[in-house]
mmCIF file of C-alpha atoms in Angstrom:
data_model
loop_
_atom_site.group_PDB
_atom_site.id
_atom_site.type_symbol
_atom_site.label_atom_id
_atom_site.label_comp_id
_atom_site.label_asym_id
_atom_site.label_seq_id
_atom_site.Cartn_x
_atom_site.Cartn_y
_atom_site.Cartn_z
ATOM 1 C CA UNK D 12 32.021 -3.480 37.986
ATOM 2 C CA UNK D 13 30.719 -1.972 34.780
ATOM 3 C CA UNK D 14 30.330 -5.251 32.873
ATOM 4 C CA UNK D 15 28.350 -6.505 36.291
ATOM 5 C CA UNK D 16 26.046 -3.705 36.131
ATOM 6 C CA UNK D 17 25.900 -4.248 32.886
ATOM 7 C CA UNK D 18 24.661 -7.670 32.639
ATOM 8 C CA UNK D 19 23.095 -7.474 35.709
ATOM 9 C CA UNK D 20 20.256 -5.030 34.207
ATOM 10 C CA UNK D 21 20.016 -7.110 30.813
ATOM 11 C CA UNK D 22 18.965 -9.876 33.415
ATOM 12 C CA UNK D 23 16.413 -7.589 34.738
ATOM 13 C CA UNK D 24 15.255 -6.091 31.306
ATOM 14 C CA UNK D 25 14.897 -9.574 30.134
ATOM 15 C CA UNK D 26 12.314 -10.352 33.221
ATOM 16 C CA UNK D 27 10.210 -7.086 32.816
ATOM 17 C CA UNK D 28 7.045 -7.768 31.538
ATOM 18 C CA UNK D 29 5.820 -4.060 31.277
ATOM 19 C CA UNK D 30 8.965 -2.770 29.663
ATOM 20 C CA UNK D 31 8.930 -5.679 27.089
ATOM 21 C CA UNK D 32 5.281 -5.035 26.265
ATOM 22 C CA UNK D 33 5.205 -1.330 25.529
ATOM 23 C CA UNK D 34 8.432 -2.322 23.552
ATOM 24 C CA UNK D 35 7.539 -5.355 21.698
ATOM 25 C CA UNK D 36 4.532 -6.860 22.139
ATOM 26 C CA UNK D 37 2.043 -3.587 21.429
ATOM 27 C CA UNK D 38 3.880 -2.257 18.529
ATOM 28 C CA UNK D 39 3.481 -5.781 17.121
ATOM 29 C CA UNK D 40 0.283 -6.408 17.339
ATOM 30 C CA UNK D 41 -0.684 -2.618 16.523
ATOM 31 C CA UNK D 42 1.711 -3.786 13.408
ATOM 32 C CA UNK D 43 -0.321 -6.426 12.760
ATOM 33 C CA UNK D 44 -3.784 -5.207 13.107
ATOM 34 C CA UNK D 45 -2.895 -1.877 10.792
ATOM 35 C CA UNK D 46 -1.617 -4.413 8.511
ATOM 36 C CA UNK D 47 -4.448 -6.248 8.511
ATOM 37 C CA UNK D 48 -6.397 -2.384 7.907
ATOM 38 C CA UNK D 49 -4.028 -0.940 5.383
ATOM 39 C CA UNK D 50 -1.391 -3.672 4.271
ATOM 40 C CA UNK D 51 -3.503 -4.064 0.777
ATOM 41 C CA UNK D 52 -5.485 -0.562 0.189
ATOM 42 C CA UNK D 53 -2.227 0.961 -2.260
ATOM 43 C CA UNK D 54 -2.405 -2.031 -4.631
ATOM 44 C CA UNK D 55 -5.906 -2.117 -4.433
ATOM 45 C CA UNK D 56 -6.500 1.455 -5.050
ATOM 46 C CA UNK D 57 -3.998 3.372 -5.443
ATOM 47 C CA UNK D 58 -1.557 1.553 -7.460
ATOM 48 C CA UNK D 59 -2.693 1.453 -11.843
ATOM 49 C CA UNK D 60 -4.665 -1.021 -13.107
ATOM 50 C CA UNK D 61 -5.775 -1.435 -16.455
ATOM 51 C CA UNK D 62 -8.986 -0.138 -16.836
ATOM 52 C CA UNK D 63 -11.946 -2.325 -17.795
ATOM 53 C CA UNK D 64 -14.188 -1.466 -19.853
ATOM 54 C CA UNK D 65 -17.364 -2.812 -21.957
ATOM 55 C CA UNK D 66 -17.536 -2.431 -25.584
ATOM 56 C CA UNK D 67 -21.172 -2.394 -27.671
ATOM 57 C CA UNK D 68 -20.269 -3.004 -31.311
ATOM 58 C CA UNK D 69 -23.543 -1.747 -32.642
ATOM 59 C CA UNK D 70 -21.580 -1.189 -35.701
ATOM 60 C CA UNK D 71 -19.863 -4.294 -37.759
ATOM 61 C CA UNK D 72 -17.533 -2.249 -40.011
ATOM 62 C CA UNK D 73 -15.955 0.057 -36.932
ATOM 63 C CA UNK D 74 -13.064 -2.073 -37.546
ATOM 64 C CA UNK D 75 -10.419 0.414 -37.072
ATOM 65 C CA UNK D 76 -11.691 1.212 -33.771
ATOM 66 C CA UNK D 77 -12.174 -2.313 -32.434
ATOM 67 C CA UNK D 78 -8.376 -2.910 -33.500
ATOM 68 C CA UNK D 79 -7.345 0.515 -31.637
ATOM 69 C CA UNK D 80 -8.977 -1.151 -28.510
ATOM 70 C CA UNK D 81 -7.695 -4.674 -28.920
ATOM 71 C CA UNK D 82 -4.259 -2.996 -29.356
ATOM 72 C CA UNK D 83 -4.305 -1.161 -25.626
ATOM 73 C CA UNK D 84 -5.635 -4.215 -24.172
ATOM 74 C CA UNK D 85 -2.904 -6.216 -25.085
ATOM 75 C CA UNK D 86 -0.059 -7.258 -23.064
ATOM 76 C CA UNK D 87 0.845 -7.577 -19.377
ATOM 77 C CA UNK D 88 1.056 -3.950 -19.182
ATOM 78 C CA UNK D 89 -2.572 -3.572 -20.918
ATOM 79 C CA UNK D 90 -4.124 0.151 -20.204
ATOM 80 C CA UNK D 91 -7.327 -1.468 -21.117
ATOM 81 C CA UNK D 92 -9.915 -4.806 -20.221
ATOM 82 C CA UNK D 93 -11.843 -5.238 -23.110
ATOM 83 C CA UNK D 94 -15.361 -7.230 -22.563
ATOM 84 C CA UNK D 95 -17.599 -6.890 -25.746
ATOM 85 C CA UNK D 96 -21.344 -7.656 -24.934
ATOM 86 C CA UNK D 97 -24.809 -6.516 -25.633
ATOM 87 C CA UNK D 98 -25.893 -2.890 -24.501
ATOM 88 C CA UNK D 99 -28.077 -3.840 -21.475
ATOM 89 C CA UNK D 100 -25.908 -6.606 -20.374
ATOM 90 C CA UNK D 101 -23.027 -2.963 -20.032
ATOM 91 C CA UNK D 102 -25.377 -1.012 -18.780
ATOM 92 C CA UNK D 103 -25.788 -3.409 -15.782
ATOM 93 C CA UNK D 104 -21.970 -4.264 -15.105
ATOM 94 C CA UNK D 105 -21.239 -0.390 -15.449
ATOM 95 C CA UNK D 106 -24.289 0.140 -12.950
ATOM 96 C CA UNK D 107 -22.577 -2.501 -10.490
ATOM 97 C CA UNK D 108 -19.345 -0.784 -10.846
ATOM 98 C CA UNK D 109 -17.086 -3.645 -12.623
ATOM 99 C CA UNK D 110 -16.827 -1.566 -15.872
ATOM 100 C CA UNK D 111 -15.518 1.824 -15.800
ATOM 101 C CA UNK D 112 -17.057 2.923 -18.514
ATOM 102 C CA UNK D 113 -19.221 1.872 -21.966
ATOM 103 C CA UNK D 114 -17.895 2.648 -25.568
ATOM 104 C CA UNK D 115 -20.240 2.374 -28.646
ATOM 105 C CA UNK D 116 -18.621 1.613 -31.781
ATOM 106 C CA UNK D 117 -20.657 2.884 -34.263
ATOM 107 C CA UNK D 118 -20.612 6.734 -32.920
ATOM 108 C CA UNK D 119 -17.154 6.683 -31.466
ATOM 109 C CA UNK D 120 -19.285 7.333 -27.532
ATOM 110 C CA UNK D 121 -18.543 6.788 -24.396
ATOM 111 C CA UNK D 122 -20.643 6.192 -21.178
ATOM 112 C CA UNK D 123 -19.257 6.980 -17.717
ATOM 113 C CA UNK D 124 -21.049 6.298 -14.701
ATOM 114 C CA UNK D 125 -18.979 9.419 -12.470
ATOM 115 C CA UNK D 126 -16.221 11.845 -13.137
ATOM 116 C CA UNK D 127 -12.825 10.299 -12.320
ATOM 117 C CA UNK D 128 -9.408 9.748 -13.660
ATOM 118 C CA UNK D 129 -10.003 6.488 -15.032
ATOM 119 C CA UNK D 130 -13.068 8.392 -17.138
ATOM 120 C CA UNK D 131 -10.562 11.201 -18.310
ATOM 121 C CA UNK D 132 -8.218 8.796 -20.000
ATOM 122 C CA UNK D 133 -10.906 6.676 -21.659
ATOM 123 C CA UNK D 134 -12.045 9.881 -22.818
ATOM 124 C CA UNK D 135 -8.878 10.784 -23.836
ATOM 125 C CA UNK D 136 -8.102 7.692 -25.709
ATOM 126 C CA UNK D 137 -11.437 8.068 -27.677
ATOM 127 C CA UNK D 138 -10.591 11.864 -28.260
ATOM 128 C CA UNK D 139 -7.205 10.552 -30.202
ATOM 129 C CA UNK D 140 -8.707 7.929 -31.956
ATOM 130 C CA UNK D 141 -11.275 10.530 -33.771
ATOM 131 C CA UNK D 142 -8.270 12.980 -34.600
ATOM 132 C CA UNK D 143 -7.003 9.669 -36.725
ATOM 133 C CA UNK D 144 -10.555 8.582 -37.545
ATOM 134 C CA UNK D 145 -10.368 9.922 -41.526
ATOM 135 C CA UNK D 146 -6.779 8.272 -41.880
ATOM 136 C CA UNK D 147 -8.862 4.723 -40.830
ATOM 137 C CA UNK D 148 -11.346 5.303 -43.150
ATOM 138 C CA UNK D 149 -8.769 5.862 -45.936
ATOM 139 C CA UNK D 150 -7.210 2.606 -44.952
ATOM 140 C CA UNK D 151 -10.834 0.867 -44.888
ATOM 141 C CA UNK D 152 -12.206 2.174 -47.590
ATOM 142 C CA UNK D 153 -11.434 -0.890 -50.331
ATOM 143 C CA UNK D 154 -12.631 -3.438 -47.148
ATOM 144 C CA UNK D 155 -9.435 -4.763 -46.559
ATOM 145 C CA UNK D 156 -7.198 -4.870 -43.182
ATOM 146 C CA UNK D 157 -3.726 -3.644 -43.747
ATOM 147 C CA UNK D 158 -2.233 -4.970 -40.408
ATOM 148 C CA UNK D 159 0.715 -3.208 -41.095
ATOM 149 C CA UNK D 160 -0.482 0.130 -41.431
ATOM 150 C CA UNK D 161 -3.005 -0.185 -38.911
ATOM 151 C CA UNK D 162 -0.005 -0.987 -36.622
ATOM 152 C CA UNK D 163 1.941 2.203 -37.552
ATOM 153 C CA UNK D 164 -1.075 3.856 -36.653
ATOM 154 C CA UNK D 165 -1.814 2.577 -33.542
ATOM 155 C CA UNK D 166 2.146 2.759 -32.968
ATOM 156 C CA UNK D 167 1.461 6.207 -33.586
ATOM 157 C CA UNK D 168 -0.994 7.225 -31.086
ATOM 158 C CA UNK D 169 0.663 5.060 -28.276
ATOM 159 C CA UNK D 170 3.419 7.517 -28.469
ATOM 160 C CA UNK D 171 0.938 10.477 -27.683
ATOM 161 C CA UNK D 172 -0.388 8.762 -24.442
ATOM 162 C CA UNK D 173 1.590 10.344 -22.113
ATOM 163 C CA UNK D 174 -1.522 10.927 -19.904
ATOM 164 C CA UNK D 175 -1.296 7.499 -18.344
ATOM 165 C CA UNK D 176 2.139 6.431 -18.495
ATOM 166 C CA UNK D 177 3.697 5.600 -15.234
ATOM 167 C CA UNK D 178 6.728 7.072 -14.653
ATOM 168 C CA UNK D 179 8.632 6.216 -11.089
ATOM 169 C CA UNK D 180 10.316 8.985 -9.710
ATOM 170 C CA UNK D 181 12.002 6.858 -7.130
ATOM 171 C CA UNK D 182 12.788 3.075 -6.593
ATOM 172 C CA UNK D 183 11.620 2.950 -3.498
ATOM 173 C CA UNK D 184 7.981 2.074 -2.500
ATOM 174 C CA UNK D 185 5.898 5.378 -1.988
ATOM 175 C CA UNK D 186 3.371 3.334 -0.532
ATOM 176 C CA UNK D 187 1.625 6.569 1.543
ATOM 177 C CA UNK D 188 -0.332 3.648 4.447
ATOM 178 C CA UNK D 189 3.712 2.794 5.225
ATOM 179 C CA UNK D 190 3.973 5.894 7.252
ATOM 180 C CA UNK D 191 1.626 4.323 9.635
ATOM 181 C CA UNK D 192 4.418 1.438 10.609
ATOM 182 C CA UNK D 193 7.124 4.240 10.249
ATOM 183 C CA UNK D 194 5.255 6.084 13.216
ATOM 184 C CA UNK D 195 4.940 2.534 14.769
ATOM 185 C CA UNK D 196 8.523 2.256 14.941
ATOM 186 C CA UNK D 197 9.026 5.941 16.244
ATOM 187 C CA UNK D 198 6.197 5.521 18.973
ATOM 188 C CA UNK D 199 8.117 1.941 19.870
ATOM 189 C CA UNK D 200 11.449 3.908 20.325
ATOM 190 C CA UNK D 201 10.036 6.687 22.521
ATOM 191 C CA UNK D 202 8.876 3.918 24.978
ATOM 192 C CA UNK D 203 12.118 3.145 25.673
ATOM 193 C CA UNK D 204 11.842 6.135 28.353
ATOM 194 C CA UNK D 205 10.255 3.680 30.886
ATOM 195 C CA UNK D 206 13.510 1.607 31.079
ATOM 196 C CA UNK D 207 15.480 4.486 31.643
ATOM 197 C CA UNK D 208 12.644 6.507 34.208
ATOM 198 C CA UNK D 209 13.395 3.198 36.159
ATOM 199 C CA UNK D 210 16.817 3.276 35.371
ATOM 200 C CA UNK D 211 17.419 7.163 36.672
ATOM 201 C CA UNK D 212 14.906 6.183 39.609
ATOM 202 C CA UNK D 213 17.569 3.434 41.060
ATOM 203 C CA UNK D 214 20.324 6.039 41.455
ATOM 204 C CA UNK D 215 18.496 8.599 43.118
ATOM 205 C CA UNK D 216 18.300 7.670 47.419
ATOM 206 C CA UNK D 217 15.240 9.287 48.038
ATOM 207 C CA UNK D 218 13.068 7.466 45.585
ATOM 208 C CA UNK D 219 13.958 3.637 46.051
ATOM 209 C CA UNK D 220 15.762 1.922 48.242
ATOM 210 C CA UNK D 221 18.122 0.520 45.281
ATOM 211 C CA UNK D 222 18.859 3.985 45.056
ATOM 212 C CA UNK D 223 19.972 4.261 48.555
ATOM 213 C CA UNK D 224 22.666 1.640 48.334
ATOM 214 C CA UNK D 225 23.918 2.974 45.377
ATOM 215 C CA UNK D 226 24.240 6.692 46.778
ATOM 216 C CA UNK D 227 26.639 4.720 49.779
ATOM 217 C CA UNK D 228 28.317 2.626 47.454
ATOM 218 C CA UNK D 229 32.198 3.757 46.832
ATOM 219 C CA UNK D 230 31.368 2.931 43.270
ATOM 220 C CA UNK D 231 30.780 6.219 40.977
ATOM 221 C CA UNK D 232 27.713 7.091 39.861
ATOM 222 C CA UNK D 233 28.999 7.521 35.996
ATOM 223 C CA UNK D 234 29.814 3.791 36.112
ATOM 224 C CA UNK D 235 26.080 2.805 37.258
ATOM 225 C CA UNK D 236 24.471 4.582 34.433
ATOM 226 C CA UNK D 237 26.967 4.000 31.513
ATOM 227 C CA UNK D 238 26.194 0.366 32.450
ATOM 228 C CA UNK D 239 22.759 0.460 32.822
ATOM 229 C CA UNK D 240 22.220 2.750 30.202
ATOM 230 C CA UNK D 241 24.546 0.890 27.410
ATOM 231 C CA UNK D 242 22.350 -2.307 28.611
ATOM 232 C CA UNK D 243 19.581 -0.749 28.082
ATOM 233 C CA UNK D 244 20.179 0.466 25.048
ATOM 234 C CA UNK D 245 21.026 -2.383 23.429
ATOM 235 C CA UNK D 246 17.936 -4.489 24.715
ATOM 236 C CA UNK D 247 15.121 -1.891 23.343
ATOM 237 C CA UNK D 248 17.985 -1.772 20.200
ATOM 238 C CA UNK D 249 17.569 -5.978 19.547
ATOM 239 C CA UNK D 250 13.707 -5.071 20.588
ATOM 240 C CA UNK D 251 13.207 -3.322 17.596
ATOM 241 C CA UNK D 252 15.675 -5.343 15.536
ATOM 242 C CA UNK D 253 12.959 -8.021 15.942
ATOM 243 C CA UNK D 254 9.896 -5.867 15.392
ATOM 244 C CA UNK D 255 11.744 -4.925 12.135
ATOM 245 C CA UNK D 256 12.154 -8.567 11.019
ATOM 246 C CA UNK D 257 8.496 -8.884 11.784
ATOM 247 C CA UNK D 258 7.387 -6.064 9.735
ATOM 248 C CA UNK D 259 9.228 -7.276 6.820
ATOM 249 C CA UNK D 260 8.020 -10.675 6.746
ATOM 250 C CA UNK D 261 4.428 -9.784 6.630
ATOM 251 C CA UNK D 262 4.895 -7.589 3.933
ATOM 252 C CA UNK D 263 5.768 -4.138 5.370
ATOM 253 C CA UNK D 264 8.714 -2.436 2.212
ATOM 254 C CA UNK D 265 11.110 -0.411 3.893
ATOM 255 C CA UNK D 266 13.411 -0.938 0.742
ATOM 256 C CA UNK D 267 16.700 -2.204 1.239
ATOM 257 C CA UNK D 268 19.023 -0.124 3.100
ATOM 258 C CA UNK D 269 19.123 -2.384 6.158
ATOM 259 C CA UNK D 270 21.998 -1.106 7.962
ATOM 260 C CA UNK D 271 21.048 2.888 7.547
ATOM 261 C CA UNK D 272 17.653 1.185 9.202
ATOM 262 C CA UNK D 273 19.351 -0.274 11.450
ATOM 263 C CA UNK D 274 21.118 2.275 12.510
ATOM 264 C CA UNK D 275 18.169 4.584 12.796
ATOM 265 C CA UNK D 276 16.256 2.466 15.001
ATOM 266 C CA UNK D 277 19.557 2.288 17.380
ATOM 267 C CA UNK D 278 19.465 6.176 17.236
ATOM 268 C CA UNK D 279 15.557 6.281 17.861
ATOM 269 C CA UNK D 280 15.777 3.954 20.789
ATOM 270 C CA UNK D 281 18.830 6.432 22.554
ATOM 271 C CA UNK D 282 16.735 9.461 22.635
ATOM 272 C CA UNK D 283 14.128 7.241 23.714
ATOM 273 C CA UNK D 284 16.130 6.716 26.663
ATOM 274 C CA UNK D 285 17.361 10.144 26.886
ATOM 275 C CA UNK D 286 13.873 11.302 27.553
ATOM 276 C CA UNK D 287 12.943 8.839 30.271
ATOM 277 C CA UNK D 288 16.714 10.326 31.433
ATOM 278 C CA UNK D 289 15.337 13.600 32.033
ATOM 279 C CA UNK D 290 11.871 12.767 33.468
ATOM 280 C CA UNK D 291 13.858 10.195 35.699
ATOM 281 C CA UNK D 292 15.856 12.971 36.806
ATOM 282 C CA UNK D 293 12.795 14.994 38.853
ATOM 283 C CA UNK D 294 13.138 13.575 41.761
ATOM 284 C CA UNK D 295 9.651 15.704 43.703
ATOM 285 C CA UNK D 296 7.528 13.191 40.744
ATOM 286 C CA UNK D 297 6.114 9.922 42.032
ATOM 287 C CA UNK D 298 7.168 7.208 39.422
ATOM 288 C CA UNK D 299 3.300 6.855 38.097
ATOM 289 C CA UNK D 300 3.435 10.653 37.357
ATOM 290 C CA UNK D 301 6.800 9.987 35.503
ATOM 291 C CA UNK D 302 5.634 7.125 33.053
ATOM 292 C CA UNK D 303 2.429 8.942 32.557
ATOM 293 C CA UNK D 304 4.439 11.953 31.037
ATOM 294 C CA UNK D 305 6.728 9.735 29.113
ATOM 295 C CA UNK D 306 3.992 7.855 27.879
ATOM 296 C CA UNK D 307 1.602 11.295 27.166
ATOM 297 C CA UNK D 308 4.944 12.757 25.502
ATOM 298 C CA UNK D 309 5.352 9.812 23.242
ATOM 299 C CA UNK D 310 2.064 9.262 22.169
ATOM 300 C CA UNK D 311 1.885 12.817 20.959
ATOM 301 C CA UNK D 312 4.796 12.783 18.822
ATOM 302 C CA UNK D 313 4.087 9.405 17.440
ATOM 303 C CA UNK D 314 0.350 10.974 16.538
ATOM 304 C CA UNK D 315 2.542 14.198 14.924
ATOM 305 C CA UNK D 316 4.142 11.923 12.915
ATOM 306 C CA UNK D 317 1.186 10.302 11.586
ATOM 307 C CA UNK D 318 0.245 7.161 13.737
ATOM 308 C CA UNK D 319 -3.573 7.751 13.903
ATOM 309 C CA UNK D 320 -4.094 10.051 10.617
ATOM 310 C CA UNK D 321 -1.923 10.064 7.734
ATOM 311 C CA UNK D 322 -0.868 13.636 6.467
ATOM 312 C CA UNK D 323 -0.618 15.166 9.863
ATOM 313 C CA UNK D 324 3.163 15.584 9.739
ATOM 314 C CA UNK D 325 2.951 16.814 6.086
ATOM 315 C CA UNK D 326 0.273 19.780 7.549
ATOM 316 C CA UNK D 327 2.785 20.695 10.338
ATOM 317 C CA UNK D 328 5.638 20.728 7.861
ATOM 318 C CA UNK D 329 3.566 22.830 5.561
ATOM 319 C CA UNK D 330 2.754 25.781 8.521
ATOM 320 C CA UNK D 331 4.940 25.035 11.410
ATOM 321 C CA UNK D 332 7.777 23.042 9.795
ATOM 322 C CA UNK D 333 9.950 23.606 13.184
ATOM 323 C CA UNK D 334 8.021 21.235 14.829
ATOM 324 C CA UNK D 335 8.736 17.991 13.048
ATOM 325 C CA UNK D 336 12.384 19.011 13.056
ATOM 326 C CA UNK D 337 12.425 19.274 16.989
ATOM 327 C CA UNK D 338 9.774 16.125 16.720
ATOM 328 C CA UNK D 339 12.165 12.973 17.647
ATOM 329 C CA UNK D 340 9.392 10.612 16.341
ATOM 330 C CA UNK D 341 8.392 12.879 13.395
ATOM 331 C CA UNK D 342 12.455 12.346 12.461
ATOM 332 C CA UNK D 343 12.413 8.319 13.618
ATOM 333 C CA UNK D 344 9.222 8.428 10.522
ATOM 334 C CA UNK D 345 10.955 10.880 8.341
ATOM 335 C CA UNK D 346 14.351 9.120 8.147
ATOM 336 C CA UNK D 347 12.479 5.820 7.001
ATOM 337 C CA UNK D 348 10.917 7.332 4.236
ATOM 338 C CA UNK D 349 13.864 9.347 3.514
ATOM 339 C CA UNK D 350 15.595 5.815 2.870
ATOM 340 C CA UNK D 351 12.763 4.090 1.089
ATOM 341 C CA UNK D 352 12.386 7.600 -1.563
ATOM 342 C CA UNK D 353 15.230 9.470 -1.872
ATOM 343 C CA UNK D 354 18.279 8.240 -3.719
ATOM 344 C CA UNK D 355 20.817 10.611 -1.366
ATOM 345 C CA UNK D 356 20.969 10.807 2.233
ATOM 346 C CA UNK D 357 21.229 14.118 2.850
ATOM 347 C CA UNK D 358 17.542 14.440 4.521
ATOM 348 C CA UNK D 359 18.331 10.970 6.462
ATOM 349 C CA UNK D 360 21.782 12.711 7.875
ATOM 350 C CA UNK D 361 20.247 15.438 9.210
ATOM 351 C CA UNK D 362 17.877 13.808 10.864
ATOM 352 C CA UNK D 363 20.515 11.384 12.927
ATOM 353 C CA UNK D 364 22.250 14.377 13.723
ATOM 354 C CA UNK D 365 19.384 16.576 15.394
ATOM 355 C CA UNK D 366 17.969 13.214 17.246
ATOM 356 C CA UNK D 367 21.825 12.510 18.053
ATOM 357 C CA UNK D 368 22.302 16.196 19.463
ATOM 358 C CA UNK D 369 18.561 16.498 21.180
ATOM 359 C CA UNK D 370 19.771 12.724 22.907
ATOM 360 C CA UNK D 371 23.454 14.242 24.348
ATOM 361 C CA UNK D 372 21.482 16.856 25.750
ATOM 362 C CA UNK D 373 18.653 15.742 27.230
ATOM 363 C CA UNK D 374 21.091 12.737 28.794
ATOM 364 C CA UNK D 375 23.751 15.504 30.300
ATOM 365 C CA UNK D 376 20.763 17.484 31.371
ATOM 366 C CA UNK D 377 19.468 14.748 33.529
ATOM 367 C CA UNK D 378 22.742 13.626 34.618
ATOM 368 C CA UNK D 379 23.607 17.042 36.284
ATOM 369 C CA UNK D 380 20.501 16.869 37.837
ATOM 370 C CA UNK D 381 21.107 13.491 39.642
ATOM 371 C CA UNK D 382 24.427 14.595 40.483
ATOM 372 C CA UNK D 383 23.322 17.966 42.167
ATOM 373 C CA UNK D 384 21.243 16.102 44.486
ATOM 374 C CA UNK D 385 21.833 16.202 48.092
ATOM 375 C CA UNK D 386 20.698 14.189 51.118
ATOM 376 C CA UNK D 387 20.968 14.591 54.699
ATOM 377 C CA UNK D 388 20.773 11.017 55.456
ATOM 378 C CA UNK D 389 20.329 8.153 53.195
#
């Protein structure tokens, strides 16, 4: 009997078309479009690029500097652009924004068109060259170019630019727009409620009439929903199995610890379930009042947990850090960056365990509920 029931609701899962759109098809193309929105703006901007820059070499002997410069643009990981050119010809790219700034060789200036930190570290570089300026002129002074010396000395002040040097603190991406698909994932798993409001709405006599042969049927009630709900389960489970696939293929990183992944999107889509289980369970609610909840409910915890506006869920952490830990989607979107940043899984842990705990209960809640019901005729 279980393994009927059990395939018996795959079947219907497979044929539901509003199930499998909440499920799939939205988070996908919310995936898509957001990708389409986001999927470039931390290379773009936020990642570091080597900064360009326009020289003016108003002065013909400010050799020292002009080898300082060609130094730091050299190489794949190049801090600087260098583009020599006339003054008004800089003046114009740095008015257009393409330069981030002017240097004139022959006082050692620099021209910024706005505070920024791109401006600070020209300025910086500039600042270090001068403290070495009287060492250049020593090594100028008969009108030669000792290459080797010059090296040393530009050797030399490469060491002392710790101001720009990247340094990852993690190997994982900390690409900030990801927790946008992280809280696509979460609000994906929540929706899994409306398979299991229908679900808890078949075993209950006086809301369907699929309900009322079940309530006669010598068959115990704990068989019909460990079958239905294990078959459940492991649809919305593949469902976001695929969505995951997706992701990653057009470009999403969630680094590359697929199976503790894996295994939090199985987790995310059982409380899902668990909290359609409890709404199910109130039998006085018509079944439009129950998926408007479950929907409502999900979509603000997947909003918590920073669907709409990134740095909501670091705000509630900040002042009411309680929340996010009672939050099941604010855990689905913690747990994946947990994975993709931290090297332990400590933080990742706890959060299966709390969804894990908040699941069991919610599921036994709802099941006592159904099970306390009693008709006088079915």
């Amino acid at each position: 009997m279980f393994i009927r029931d059990f395939l018996y609701t795959i079947k219907i899962m497979v044929r539901g078309r509003v199930s499998i759109f909440w499920t799939l098809v939205f988070p996908l193309l919310l995936a898509t479009f957001m990708y389409m929105a986001f999927g470039n703006i931390y290379e773009q901007d936020e990642m570091f690029r080597n900064i360009k820059v326009a020289v003016v070499t108003e002065d013909e002997s400010a050799n020292g500097l002009n080898y300082m410069l060609d130094a730091l643009s050299d190489g794949d990981d190049a801090l600087l652009s260098v583009t020599r050119m006339s003054e008004s010809d800089a003046e114009k790219l740095l008015a257009d924004e393409e330069v981030e700034g002017i240097i004139y060789t022959d006082d050692v200036k620099l021209t910024v068109a706005e505070s920024s930190v791109n401006a600070s570290i020209l300025e910086t570089v500039l600042s270090e060259y001068k403290q070495y300026e009287h060492a250049l002129k020593d090594i100028y002074k008969d009108g030669t170019e000792p290459k080797g010396d010059m090296s040393n000395l530009v050797e030399k002040l490469s060491e002392q630019r710790s101001y720009y040097t990247e340094k990852a603190s993690t190997e994982g991406s900390q690409n900030v727009y990801n927790n946008y698909f992280y809280a696509i994932f979460a609000m994906s798993c929540l929706f899994a409620s409306l398979s299991s409001i229908e679900m808890m709405g078949n075993l209950q006599a006086n809301v369907s009439a699929t309900g009322k042969r079940k309530n006669v049927s010598p068959q115990r009630k704990m068989t019909f929903v460990l079958a239905e709900f294990a078959a459940l389960l492991i649809i919305h489970f593949v469902v976001e199995v695929i969505s995951f696939i997706y992701m990653s293929c057009i470009g999403v990183d969630f680094g590359d610890r697929v199976w503790e992944i894996l295994l939090t999107l199985f987790v995310g889509c059982f409380i899902g379930l668990a909290i359609g289980v409890i709404v199910g369970a109130i039998s006085k609610l018509a079944e439009g009042t129950k998926i408007g909840i479950v929907i409502g409910i999900s979509m603000v915890m997947s909003i918590l947990s920073d669907l709409c506006i990134n740095g909501v869920k670091y705000e509630i952490q900040q002042h009411v850090p309680i929340i996010n830990k009672l939050n099941p989607a604010a855990l689905i979107s913690d747990s994946f960056y947990a994975l993709n940043v931290y090297s332990d899984h400590q933080v990742f842990t706890e959060n299966i365990v709390i969804m894990t705990i908040e699941a069991v209960v919610l599921i036994a809640v709802g099941i006592l509920m159904v099970r306390r019901n009693r008709y006088a005729s079915v």
